[in-house]
PDB file of C-alpha atoms in Angstrom:
ATOM      1  CA  MET A   1      76.042 110.127  88.399  1.00 44.00           C
ATOM      2  CA  SER A   2      77.232 112.831  91.149  1.00 50.00           C
ATOM      3  CA  THR A   3      80.871 112.243  92.031  1.00 53.00           C
ATOM      4  CA  LEU A   4      83.166 114.017  89.747  1.00 49.00           C
ATOM      5  CA  ASP A   5      84.850 110.994  88.147  1.00 55.00           C
ATOM      6  CA  GLY A   6      81.138 109.778  87.216  1.00 67.00           C
ATOM      7  CA  THR A   7      80.863 107.004  89.562  1.00 77.00           C
ATOM      8  CA  PRO A   8      77.616 106.088  91.341  1.00 88.00           C
ATOM      9  CA  LEU A   9      77.337 107.040  95.042  1.00 94.00           C
ATOM     10  CA  ALA A  10      77.055 103.736  96.926  1.00 94.00           C
ATOM     11  CA  ASP A  11      74.117 103.434  99.801  1.00 95.00           C
ATOM     12  CA  GLU A  12      74.548 105.715 102.810  1.00 95.00           C
ATOM     13  CA  THR A  13      77.120 107.961 101.139  1.00 96.00           C
ATOM     14  CA  PHE A  14      77.551 111.443 100.538  1.00 97.00           C
ATOM     15  CA  GLU A  15      79.462 113.709  97.998  1.00 97.00           C
ATOM     16  CA  TYR A  16      80.084 117.504  98.612  1.00 97.00           C
ATOM     17  CA  ARG A  17      82.713 119.558  96.544  1.00 95.00           C
ATOM     18  CA  GLY A  18      84.882 116.590  95.591  1.00 94.00           C
ATOM     19  CA  LEU A  19      84.598 114.739  99.174  1.00 96.00           C
ATOM     20  CA  THR A  20      82.712 111.397  99.334  1.00 96.00           C
ATOM     21  CA  PHE A  21      82.180 110.405 102.786  1.00 97.00           C
ATOM     22  CA  GLY A  22      79.953 108.042 104.817  1.00 95.00           C
ATOM     23  CA  GLN A  23      79.651 104.337 104.906  1.00 93.00           C
ATOM     24  CA  ASN A  24      83.076 102.440 104.116  1.00 92.00           C
ATOM     25  CA  CYS A  25      84.719 105.710 103.373  1.00 94.00           C
ATOM     26  CA  ASP A  26      87.955 107.160 105.177  1.00 92.00           C
ATOM     27  CA  ILE A  27      85.752 109.909 106.676  1.00 95.00           C
ATOM     28  CA  GLN A  28      82.646 108.461 107.818  1.00 95.00           C
ATOM     29  CA  VAL A  29      79.106 109.820 109.281  1.00 96.00           C
ATOM     30  CA  ASN A  30      78.356 109.592 112.995  1.00 94.00           C
ATOM     31  CA  SER A  31      74.900 111.462 112.602  1.00 95.00           C
ATOM     32  CA  ALA A  32      72.973 113.294 109.977  1.00 95.00           C
ATOM     33  CA  THR A  33      69.694 115.190 110.331  1.00 95.00           C
ATOM     34  CA  GLY A  34      67.833 117.777 108.170  1.00 95.00           C
ATOM     35  CA  PHE A  35      67.531 115.694 104.835  1.00 93.00           C
ATOM     36  CA  HIS A  36      63.909 115.178 105.171  1.00 91.00           C
ATOM     37  CA  GLY A  37      61.055 116.840 106.977  1.00 91.00           C
ATOM     38  CA  TYR A  38      60.300 120.412 106.928  1.00 91.00           C
ATOM     39  CA  GLU A  39      59.386 123.396 108.885  1.00 92.00           C
ATOM     40  CA  VAL A  40      57.344 126.392 107.583  1.00 93.00           C
ATOM     41  CA  ARG A  41      56.909 129.968 108.440  1.00 91.00           C
ATOM     42  CA  THR A  42      53.344 131.122 108.546  1.00 89.00           C
ATOM     43  CA  SER A  43      51.395 134.406 108.019  1.00 90.00           C
ATOM     44  CA  ASP A  44      48.018 133.590 109.564  1.00 90.00           C
ATOM     45  CA  SER A  45      46.866 136.348 111.478  1.00 87.00           C
ATOM     46  CA  ASP A  46      46.411 136.196 115.345  1.00 86.00           C
ATOM     47  CA  GLN A  47      43.695 138.940 115.494  1.00 84.00           C
ATOM     48  CA  PRO A  48      40.443 137.869 113.595  1.00 83.00           C
ATOM     49  CA  ARG A  49      37.407 139.136 114.325  1.00 83.00           C
ATOM     50  CA  GLY A  50      36.354 136.221 115.946  1.00 85.00           C
ATOM     51  CA  ASP A  51      37.642 132.734 117.477  1.00 88.00           C
ATOM     52  CA  GLY A  52      40.961 131.305 115.834  1.00 88.00           C
ATOM     53  CA  ALA A  53      42.738 133.093 113.237  1.00 89.00           C
ATOM     54  CA  ILE A  54      42.650 134.119 109.941  1.00 89.00           C
ATOM     55  CA  ARG A  55      44.066 131.743 107.339  1.00 89.00           C
ATOM     56  CA  GLY A  56      47.309 132.921 105.644  1.00 91.00           C
ATOM     57  CA  LEU A  57      49.954 131.371 103.092  1.00 90.00           C
ATOM     58  CA  ASP A  58      52.441 129.023 104.755  1.00 91.00           C
ATOM     59  CA  PHE A  59      56.336 128.788 103.077  1.00 91.00           C
ATOM     60  CA  VAL A  60      58.662 126.399 103.813  1.00 93.00           C
ATOM     61  CA  ASN A  61      61.903 127.697 105.773  1.00 94.00           C
ATOM     62  CA  PRO A  62      65.639 127.117 104.635  1.00 95.00           C
ATOM     63  CA  ARG A  63      66.785 123.747 105.188  1.00 96.00           C
ATOM     64  CA  MET A  64      69.324 123.170 107.705  1.00 96.00           C
ATOM     65  CA  LEU A  65      71.669 120.143 107.427  1.00 97.00           C
ATOM     66  CA  GLN A  66      73.826 118.818 110.307  1.00 97.00           C
ATOM     67  CA  PHE A  67      76.477 116.453 110.236  1.00 96.00           C
ATOM     68  CA  LYS A  68      78.754 114.775 112.657  1.00 96.00           C
ATOM     69  CA  LEU A  69      81.544 113.017 110.844  1.00 96.00           C
ATOM     70  CA  HIS A  70      83.728 110.406 112.233  1.00 94.00           C
ATOM     71  CA  ILE A  71      87.643 110.515 111.511  1.00 92.00           C
ATOM     72  CA  TRP A  72      89.799 108.053 112.943  1.00 87.00           C
ATOM     73  CA  GLU A  73      93.605 107.619 113.039  1.00 81.00           C
ATOM     74  CA  PRO A  74      94.864 104.218 112.908  1.00 76.00           C
ATOM     75  CA  ASP A  75      98.610 105.491 113.404  1.00 73.00           C
ATOM     76  CA  ILE A  76     100.151 106.934 116.362  1.00 73.00           C
ATOM     77  CA  ASP A  77     101.963 110.121 114.640  1.00 77.00           C
ATOM     78  CA  GLY A  78      98.726 111.553 113.581  1.00 79.00           C
ATOM     79  CA  GLN A  79      99.967 112.343 110.071  1.00 86.00           C
ATOM     80  CA  LEU A  80      97.026 110.624 108.219  1.00 88.00           C
ATOM     81  CA  TYR A  81      94.522 112.000 110.551  1.00 89.00           C
ATOM     82  CA  GLU A  82      95.628 115.418 109.654  1.00 90.00           C
ATOM     83  CA  GLN A  83      95.261 114.590 105.718  1.00 92.00           C
ATOM     84  CA  PHE A  84      91.636 113.462 106.617  1.00 93.00           C
ATOM     85  CA  TRP A  85      90.965 116.619 108.278  1.00 93.00           C
ATOM     86  CA  GLN A  86      92.540 118.673 105.450  1.00 94.00           C
ATOM     87  CA  GLN A  87      90.200 117.253 103.117  1.00 95.00           C
ATOM     88  CA  VAL A  88      87.104 117.899 105.439  1.00 96.00           C
ATOM     89  CA  ARG A  89      88.569 121.818 105.731  1.00 95.00           C
ATOM     90  CA  THR A  90      88.972 122.142 101.725  1.00 96.00           C
ATOM     91  CA  ALA A  91      85.511 120.320 100.973  1.00 96.00           C
ATOM     92  CA  PHE A  92      83.555 122.662 103.780  1.00 97.00           C
ATOM     93  CA  ARG A  93      85.210 125.826 103.348  1.00 95.00           C
ATOM     94  CA  PRO A  94      83.166 128.998 103.679  1.00 94.00           C
ATOM     95  CA  SER A  95      81.249 130.297 100.461  1.00 91.00           C
ATOM     96  CA  ARG A  96      80.157 133.592 100.546  1.00 89.00           C
ATOM     97  CA  SER A  97      77.274 133.375  97.991  1.00 87.00           C
ATOM     98  CA  ASP A  98      77.044 129.818  96.128  1.00 91.00           C
ATOM     99  CA  ASP A  99      75.561 127.109  97.086  1.00 94.00           C
ATOM    100  CA  PHE A 100      77.036 123.803  95.869  1.00 96.00           C
ATOM    101  CA  PRO A 101      75.122 120.772  95.499  1.00 96.00           C
ATOM    102  CA  LEU A 102      75.363 117.816  98.417  1.00 97.00           C
ATOM    103  CA  PHE A 103      74.381 114.599  96.710  1.00 97.00           C
ATOM    104  CA  PHE A 104      73.311 111.589  98.748  1.00 96.00           C
ATOM    105  CA  LYS A 105      72.124 107.903  98.326  1.00 95.00           C
ATOM    106  CA  ARG A 106      69.672 105.983 100.597  1.00 93.00           C
ATOM    107  CA  PRO A 107      69.168 102.347 100.342  1.00 94.00           C
ATOM    108  CA  GLY A 108      66.986 101.728  97.309  1.00 91.00           C
ATOM    109  CA  GLN A 109      66.455 104.812  96.434  1.00 91.00           C
ATOM    110  CA  PRO A 110      67.793 107.067  93.419  1.00 92.00           C
ATOM    111  CA  GLU A 111      70.592 109.692  94.077  1.00 95.00           C
ATOM    112  CA  GLN A 112      69.494 112.972  94.864  1.00 95.00           C
ATOM    113  CA  PHE A 113      71.169 116.551  96.038  1.00 96.00           C
ATOM    114  CA  ILE A 114      70.381 119.589  98.040  1.00 97.00           C
ATOM    115  CA  ARG A 115      71.838 123.103  96.947  1.00 96.00           C
ATOM    116  CA  CYS A 116      73.413 124.436 100.392  1.00 97.00           C
ATOM    117  CA  ARG A 117      76.649 126.172 101.752  1.00 96.00           C
ATOM    118  CA  PRO A 118      78.663 125.415 104.806  1.00 97.00           C
ATOM    119  CA  ILE A 119      77.754 127.636 107.878  1.00 96.00           C
ATOM    120  CA  GLN A 120      79.841 126.021 110.520  1.00 96.00           C
ATOM    121  CA  LEU A 121      83.073 123.662 111.121  1.00 95.00           C
ATOM    122  CA  THR A 122      84.581 122.827 114.266  1.00 93.00           C
ATOM    123  CA  ARG A 123      87.628 120.838 114.768  1.00 91.00           C
ATOM    124  CA  ASP A 124      86.705 117.965 117.421  1.00 88.00           C
ATOM    125  CA  GLU A 125      89.484 115.798 118.300  1.00 85.00           C
ATOM    126  CA  ASN A 126      90.136 112.962 121.370  1.00 85.00           C
ATOM    127  CA  TRP A 127      93.463 111.187 121.980  1.00 82.00           C
ATOM    128  CA  THR A 128      93.806 107.517 122.952  1.00 79.00           C
ATOM    129  CA  THR A 129      96.979 105.795 123.881  1.00 74.00           C
ATOM    130  CA  TYR A 130      97.938 104.703 120.395  1.00 75.00           C
ATOM    131  CA  ASN A 131      95.759 106.760 117.544  1.00 81.00           C
ATOM    132  CA  ARG A 132      93.211 109.701 118.079  1.00 83.00           C
ATOM    133  CA  TYR A 133      89.780 110.435 116.553  1.00 85.00           C
ATOM    134  CA  GLY A 134      86.980 113.198 116.448  1.00 89.00           C
ATOM    135  CA  TYR A 135      83.727 113.675 115.427  1.00 92.00           C
ATOM    136  CA  PRO A 136      83.887 117.316 114.119  1.00 93.00           C
ATOM    137  CA  PRO A 137      80.200 118.856 113.606  1.00 95.00           C
ATOM    138  CA  VAL A 138      79.379 120.397 110.304  1.00 97.00           C
ATOM    139  CA  ASN A 139      76.220 122.649 109.409  1.00 97.00           C
ATOM    140  CA  LEU A 140      75.188 123.764 106.210  1.00 97.00           C
ATOM    141  CA  ARG A 141      72.322 125.751 105.083  1.00 97.00           C
ATOM    142  CA  ALA A 142      70.133 125.417 102.176  1.00 96.00           C
ATOM    143  CA  VAL A 143      68.322 128.386 101.130  1.00 95.00           C
ATOM    144  CA  ASP A 144      66.642 126.467  98.470  1.00 95.00           C
ATOM    145  CA  PRO A 145      64.770 123.653 100.609  1.00 96.00           C
ATOM    146  CA  ARG A 146      64.162 121.591  97.820  1.00 96.00           C
ATOM    147  CA  ILE A 147      65.430 118.315  96.991  1.00 96.00           C
ATOM    148  CA  TYR A 148      66.161 117.394  93.293  1.00 96.00           C
ATOM    149  CA  GLY A 149      66.975 114.136  91.634  1.00 95.00           C
ATOM    150  CA  THR A 150      70.138 113.887  90.025  1.00 93.00           C
ATOM    151  CA  GLU A 151      68.833 112.578  86.518  1.00 93.00           C
ATOM    152  CA  GLU A 152      68.100 115.518  84.280  1.00 94.00           C
ATOM    153  CA  GLN A 153      64.777 114.852  82.003  1.00 95.00           C
ATOM    154  CA  GLN A 154      64.268 116.373  78.833  1.00 96.00           C
ATOM    155  CA  GLN A 155      61.277 116.192  76.413  1.00 95.00           C
ATOM    156  CA  ILE A 156      60.383 118.128  73.027  1.00 95.00           C
ATOM    157  CA  VAL A 157      56.745 119.676  73.478  1.00 95.00           C
ATOM    158  CA  PRO A 158      55.233 119.531  69.962  1.00 93.00           C
ATOM    159  CA  GLY A 159      53.352 122.482  68.792  1.00 92.00           C
ATOM    160  CA  PHE A 160      49.589 122.385  69.301  1.00 85.00           C
ATOM    161  CA  SER A 161      47.828 124.455  66.597  1.00 67.00           C
ATOM    162  CA  LEU A 162      44.286 126.157  67.378  1.00 58.00           C
ATOM    163  CA  ASN A 163      43.870 127.051  63.829  1.00 51.00           C
ATOM    164  CA  ARG A 164      41.433 124.112  61.797  1.00 47.00           C
ATOM    165  CA  THR A 165      41.293 124.840  58.391  1.00 46.00           C
ATOM    166  CA  GLY A 166      39.455 122.024  56.853  1.00 47.00           C
ATOM    167  CA  VAL A 167      40.224 118.819  55.947  1.00 49.00           C
ATOM    168  CA  ASP A 168      41.949 116.777  53.034  1.00 50.00           C
ATOM    169  CA  LEU A 169      39.841 115.481  50.174  1.00 51.00           C
ATOM    170  CA  PRO A 170      41.973 112.971  48.157  1.00 54.00           C
ATOM    171  CA  HIS A 171      40.405 113.324  44.556  1.00 52.00           C
ATOM    172  CA  VAL A 172      40.001 117.138  44.435  1.00 51.00           C
ATOM    173  CA  GLU A 173      42.979 119.907  44.004  1.00 54.00           C
ATOM    174  CA  PHE A 174      42.349 123.103  45.591  1.00 49.00           C
ATOM    175  CA  PRO A 175      44.433 125.859  45.171  1.00 51.00           C
ATOM    176  CA  MET A 176      45.335 126.084  48.846  1.00 49.00           C
ATOM    177  CA  ASP A 177      46.206 123.546  51.714  1.00 50.00           C
ATOM    178  CA  TRP A 178      43.094 122.408  53.703  1.00 47.00           C
ATOM    179  CA  THR A 179      45.072 119.958  56.005  1.00 48.00           C
ATOM    180  CA  THR A 180      44.239 119.946  59.727  1.00 47.00           C
ATOM    181  CA  PRO A 181      46.952 121.446  61.696  1.00 51.00           C
ATOM    182  CA  GLY A 182      48.669 118.900  64.215  1.00 58.00           C
ATOM    183  CA  GLN A 183      47.004 119.269  67.918  1.00 67.00           C
ATOM    184  CA  SER A 184      49.426 117.047  70.059  1.00 82.00           C
ATOM    185  CA  GLU A 185      50.028 117.454  73.738  1.00 90.00           C
ATOM    186  CA  SER A 186      52.737 115.893  75.823  1.00 92.00           C
ATOM    187  CA  ILE A 187      52.659 114.020  79.036  1.00 94.00           C
ATOM    188  CA  VAL A 188      55.503 115.184  81.331  1.00 95.00           C
ATOM    189  CA  GLN A 189      56.211 113.437  84.570  1.00 95.00           C
ATOM    190  CA  ASN A 190      57.583 114.871  87.817  1.00 96.00           C
ATOM    191  CA  ASP A 191      58.512 111.781  90.231  1.00 94.00           C
ATOM    192  CA  GLY A 192      58.928 113.884  93.166  1.00 94.00           C
ATOM    193  CA  ASN A 193      56.302 115.052  95.743  1.00 94.00           C
ATOM    194  CA  ASP A 194      56.489 118.724  95.193  1.00 95.00           C
ATOM    195  CA  TYR A 195      56.370 121.335  91.965  1.00 96.00           C
ATOM    196  CA  ALA A 196      59.138 121.154  89.799  1.00 97.00           C
ATOM    197  CA  TRP A 197      60.140 124.224  87.859  1.00 97.00           C
ATOM    198  CA  PRO A 198      61.464 123.418  84.415  1.00 98.00           C
ATOM    199  CA  LEU A 199      63.675 125.360  82.298  1.00 98.00           C
ATOM    200  CA  VAL A 200      61.936 125.808  78.745  1.00 98.00           C
ATOM    201  CA  ARG A 201      64.126 126.998  75.461  1.00 98.00           C
ATOM    202  CA  PHE A 202      62.351 127.675  72.465  1.00 98.00           C
ATOM    203  CA  TYR A 203      64.411 127.552  69.393  1.00 97.00           C
ATOM    204  CA  GLY A 204      63.641 129.736  66.500  1.00 96.00           C
ATOM    205  CA  PRO A 205      62.144 128.305  63.063  1.00 95.00           C
ATOM    206  CA  ALA A 206      64.346 127.304  60.168  1.00 93.00           C
ATOM    207  CA  THR A 207      62.837 130.378  58.237  1.00 94.00           C
ATOM    208  CA  GLY A 208      60.649 133.298  58.894  1.00 95.00           C
ATOM    209  CA  THR A 209      59.718 134.319  62.472  1.00 96.00           C
ATOM    210  CA  THR A 210      57.920 133.343  65.624  1.00 96.00           C
ATOM    211  CA  THR A 211      56.265 136.093  67.093  1.00 97.00           C
ATOM    212  CA  ALA A 212      54.750 134.450  70.257  1.00 97.00           C
ATOM    213  CA  VAL A 213      54.769 131.263  72.414  1.00 97.00           C
ATOM    214  CA  ALA A 214      52.611 129.866  75.166  1.00 97.00           C
ATOM    215  CA  ILE A 215      52.944 126.777  77.379  1.00 97.00           C
ATOM    216  CA  GLU A 216      49.735 125.473  79.224  1.00 97.00           C
ATOM    217  CA  ASN A 217      49.652 122.651  81.789  1.00 97.00           C
ATOM    218  CA  THR A 218      46.231 121.513  81.224  1.00 96.00           C
ATOM    219  CA  THR A 219      46.519 119.649  84.460  1.00 96.00           C
ATOM    220  CA  THR A 220      46.936 122.566  86.815  1.00 96.00           C
ATOM    221  CA  GLY A 221      45.314 125.039  84.515  1.00 95.00           C
ATOM    222  CA  GLN A 222      48.454 127.369  84.562  1.00 96.00           C
ATOM    223  CA  VAL A 223      49.277 129.132  81.386  1.00 97.00           C
ATOM    224  CA  SER A 224      52.528 131.186  80.570  1.00 97.00           C
ATOM    225  CA  SER A 225      53.136 133.158  77.359  1.00 97.00           C
ATOM    226  CA  ILE A 226      55.848 135.459  75.966  1.00 98.00           C
ATOM    227  CA  THR A 227      55.470 137.858  73.051  1.00 98.00           C
ATOM    228  CA  THR A 228      58.462 138.387  71.367  1.00 97.00           C
ATOM    229  CA  ALA A 229      60.205 138.074  67.996  1.00 97.00           C
ATOM    230  CA  ILE A 230      62.362 134.678  67.506  1.00 97.00           C
ATOM    231  CA  ALA A 231      64.368 134.586  64.320  1.00 97.00           C
ATOM    232  CA  PRO A 232      66.252 131.624  63.283  1.00 96.00           C
ATOM    233  CA  ASN A 233      69.319 130.249  65.080  1.00 95.00           C
ATOM    234  CA  GLN A 234      67.839 132.303  68.182  1.00 97.00           C
ATOM    235  CA  ILE A 235      66.894 130.796  71.753  1.00 97.00           C
ATOM    236  CA  LEU A 236      64.349 132.211  73.862  1.00 98.00           C
ATOM    237  CA  THR A 237      64.474 130.707  77.617  1.00 98.00           C
ATOM    238  CA  GLN A 238      62.211 130.813  80.353  1.00 98.00           C
ATOM    239  CA  ASP A 239      64.219 129.902  83.567  1.00 98.00           C
ATOM    240  CA  ASN A 240      61.496 129.059  85.976  1.00 97.00           C
ATOM    241  CA  GLU A 241      63.905 127.755  88.878  1.00 96.00           C
ATOM    242  CA  ALA A 242      65.670 131.248  88.785  1.00 95.00           C
ATOM    243  CA  ALA A 243      62.324 132.611  89.054  1.00 95.00           C
ATOM    244  CA  VAL A 244      61.643 130.720  91.942  1.00 94.00           C
ATOM    245  CA  THR A 245      64.484 130.296  93.942  1.00 92.00           C
ATOM    246  CA  GLY A 246      66.136 133.748  93.203  1.00 90.00           C
ATOM    247  CA  ALA A 247      69.452 132.439  91.631  1.00 90.00           C
ATOM    248  CA  ASP A 248      71.565 134.894  89.673  1.00 90.00           C
ATOM    249  CA  ARG A 249      70.340 134.033  86.248  1.00 93.00           C
ATOM    250  CA  LEU A 250      68.385 135.920  83.781  1.00 97.00           C
ATOM    251  CA  VAL A 251      64.463 134.424  83.993  1.00 98.00           C
ATOM    252  CA  VAL A 252      63.492 135.094  80.216  1.00 98.00           C
ATOM    253  CA  GLN A 253      66.096 135.992  78.000  1.00 97.00           C
ATOM    254  CA  LEU A 254      66.676 136.045  74.188  1.00 97.00           C
ATOM    255  CA  ASP A 255      70.420 135.045  73.303  1.00 94.00           C
ATOM    256  CA  GLY A 256      71.416 136.776  76.547  1.00 93.00           C
ATOM    257  CA  ALA A 257      69.217 139.682  76.311  1.00 96.00           C
ATOM    258  CA  THR A 258      66.364 140.037  78.841  1.00 97.00           C
ATOM    259  CA  ARG A 259      62.901 139.595  77.611  1.00 97.00           C
ATOM    260  CA  TYR A 260      61.195 139.705  81.032  1.00 97.00           C
ATOM    261  CA  ALA A 261      59.037 142.511  80.126  1.00 97.00           C
ATOM    262  CA  ASN A 262      57.509 140.631  77.238  1.00 97.00           C
ATOM    263  CA  TRP A 263      56.529 137.775  79.676  1.00 98.00           C
ATOM    264  CA  ALA A 264      52.555 138.145  79.808  1.00 97.00           C
ATOM    265  CA  LEU A 265      51.186 139.204  83.298  1.00 96.00           C
ATOM    266  CA  PRO A 266      50.791 137.666  85.780  1.00 93.00           C
ATOM    267  CA  ARG A 267      54.256 136.379  85.549  1.00 95.00           C
ATOM    268  CA  GLU A 268      53.779 133.237  87.464  1.00 94.00           C
ATOM    269  CA  PRO A 269      56.714 130.704  87.083  1.00 95.00           C
ATOM    270  CA  PHE A 270      55.552 127.763  85.319  1.00 97.00           C
ATOM    271  CA  ALA A 271      55.243 124.682  87.062  1.00 97.00           C
ATOM    272  CA  LEU A 272      55.456 120.899  87.185  1.00 97.00           C
ATOM    273  CA  ALA A 273      52.693 119.365  89.441  1.00 97.00           C
ATOM    274  CA  PRO A 274      53.818 115.998  91.172  1.00 97.00           C
ATOM    275  CA  GLY A 275      53.018 112.922  88.572  1.00 96.00           C
ATOM    276  CA  ASP A 276      52.067 113.430  85.166  1.00 97.00           C
ATOM    277  CA  ASN A 277      51.080 116.684  83.661  1.00 97.00           C
ATOM    278  CA  THR A 278      49.749 117.471  80.286  1.00 97.00           C
ATOM    279  CA  ILE A 279      51.500 120.064  78.533  1.00 97.00           C
ATOM    280  CA  ARG A 280      50.215 122.083  75.575  1.00 96.00           C
ATOM    281  CA  PHE A 281      52.545 124.338  73.378  1.00 96.00           C
ATOM    282  CA  THR A 282      50.929 127.102  71.034  1.00 96.00           C
ATOM    283  CA  TYR A 283      52.771 129.825  68.803  1.00 95.00           C
ATOM    284  CA  THR A 284      52.043 132.304  66.391  1.00 95.00           C
ATOM    285  CA  GLY A 285      54.080 132.769  62.980  1.00 95.00           C
ATOM    286  CA  GLN A 286      56.386 130.271  62.166  1.00 94.00           C
ATOM    287  CA  ALA A 287      56.854 127.068  64.369  1.00 93.00           C
ATOM    288  CA  PRO A 288      59.861 127.162  66.644  1.00 95.00           C
ATOM    289  CA  THR A 289      60.992 124.121  68.800  1.00 96.00           C
ATOM    290  CA  CYS A 290      60.021 123.964  72.529  1.00 97.00           C
ATOM    291  CA  LEU A 291      62.407 121.521  74.470  1.00 97.00           C
ATOM    292  CA  MET A 292      61.570 121.279  78.308  1.00 97.00           C
ATOM    293  CA  THR A 293      64.321 120.324  81.043  1.00 97.00           C
ATOM    294  CA  TRP A 294      63.361 119.222  84.632  1.00 97.00           C
ATOM    295  CA  ARG A 295      64.405 116.971  87.559  1.00 96.00           C
ATOM    296  CA  SER A 296      62.052 115.564  89.958  1.00 96.00           C
ATOM    297  CA  THR A 297      61.572 117.596  93.009  1.00 96.00           C
ATOM    298  CA  SER A 298      60.568 116.741  96.511  1.00 95.00           C
ATOM    299  CA  MET A 299      60.112 118.860  99.431  1.00 91.00           C
ATOM    300  CA  ASP A 300      59.875 116.642 102.646  1.00 85.00           C
TER     301      ASP A 300
END
C-alpha cells in the first residue's frame, strides 16, 4: 500500500506527500520523465600511455524527475481551480534536506517509489471564455536514484555453526553433548535489477552474551562481521542503506549507541545481488536472532 489511507494506487497514478494525481484524478499528468533510465558520471582517464583511456569506475548520477501536470477548471469563477492549485503547492512545497517517497504504479507492475524532493514548481495557467486550465511544471531531484518496491520483505536467518563436535549415539550415554550443530543457510531474493541494501538486526540471546556476529553472502562472496557484546534484550543494528545513501542514521548501533568502530574492515555495506542470494549467519558466544529486512531495488 502507498496512499495515506492504505488504498492501493490505480494504474498510471502517483502519490506524493498526500497528493494523489494522474489518471482519473482531479489533478492529471500531461507528461512525466525520468522514472526509468539513468545517466552515469565516469572516472575514466583521458590521458593514458597509449590509445583510448584508462578505465575507471562509473557511478549513477542523481535522478531528475519532471512532471507537467494538468489542472482543469470546469467552473467560470475559478474557485475550484484555486483549490486544486493549493493542493499542488502544499504537496510540492520546498524541503531543505528531507527526501519524501514518490509512489507510482505502472500497468501490470507492482507499486514502487523513489525518494526525492521538489526543486522547482511554476504556476502555468491559461484562460478560455468559460473556464481556465494549466500545465504547471514540477521538477524533483532524487539524490538516491534507486527505485524501491513498496513491499518490505523480512526473513530470519538461522545460525550456521562451524564447530562440529561429533554425532549422536543412540544407545550410549556420554558426559557431554556430541550432537551436530545446525548448519542452515537462507535464500534471500531481491526481485529488482540492482543491489539491495538490507537492514540487519541481531537480537541478543535469552541468556548469556553474544560476542561477535558475521553474515556472508555466499552467492557474491561478501562477508560483514561485527565484534561487540550483545546482552539479552539488546539489539545490534547494521543499516546498510544508510551507509550507501548517506542517510542521517547510525550505520552500526547497539541500542542507539554507535558501534561503527567494531565493524571489521573493509566495512563495505552488505548487499543483496539481483535474484537469489544464499546467506550464512555465524556468531560466537550465545546464539542471537538475525532478522534481515529489505526491499526489491532497481536502477534503470
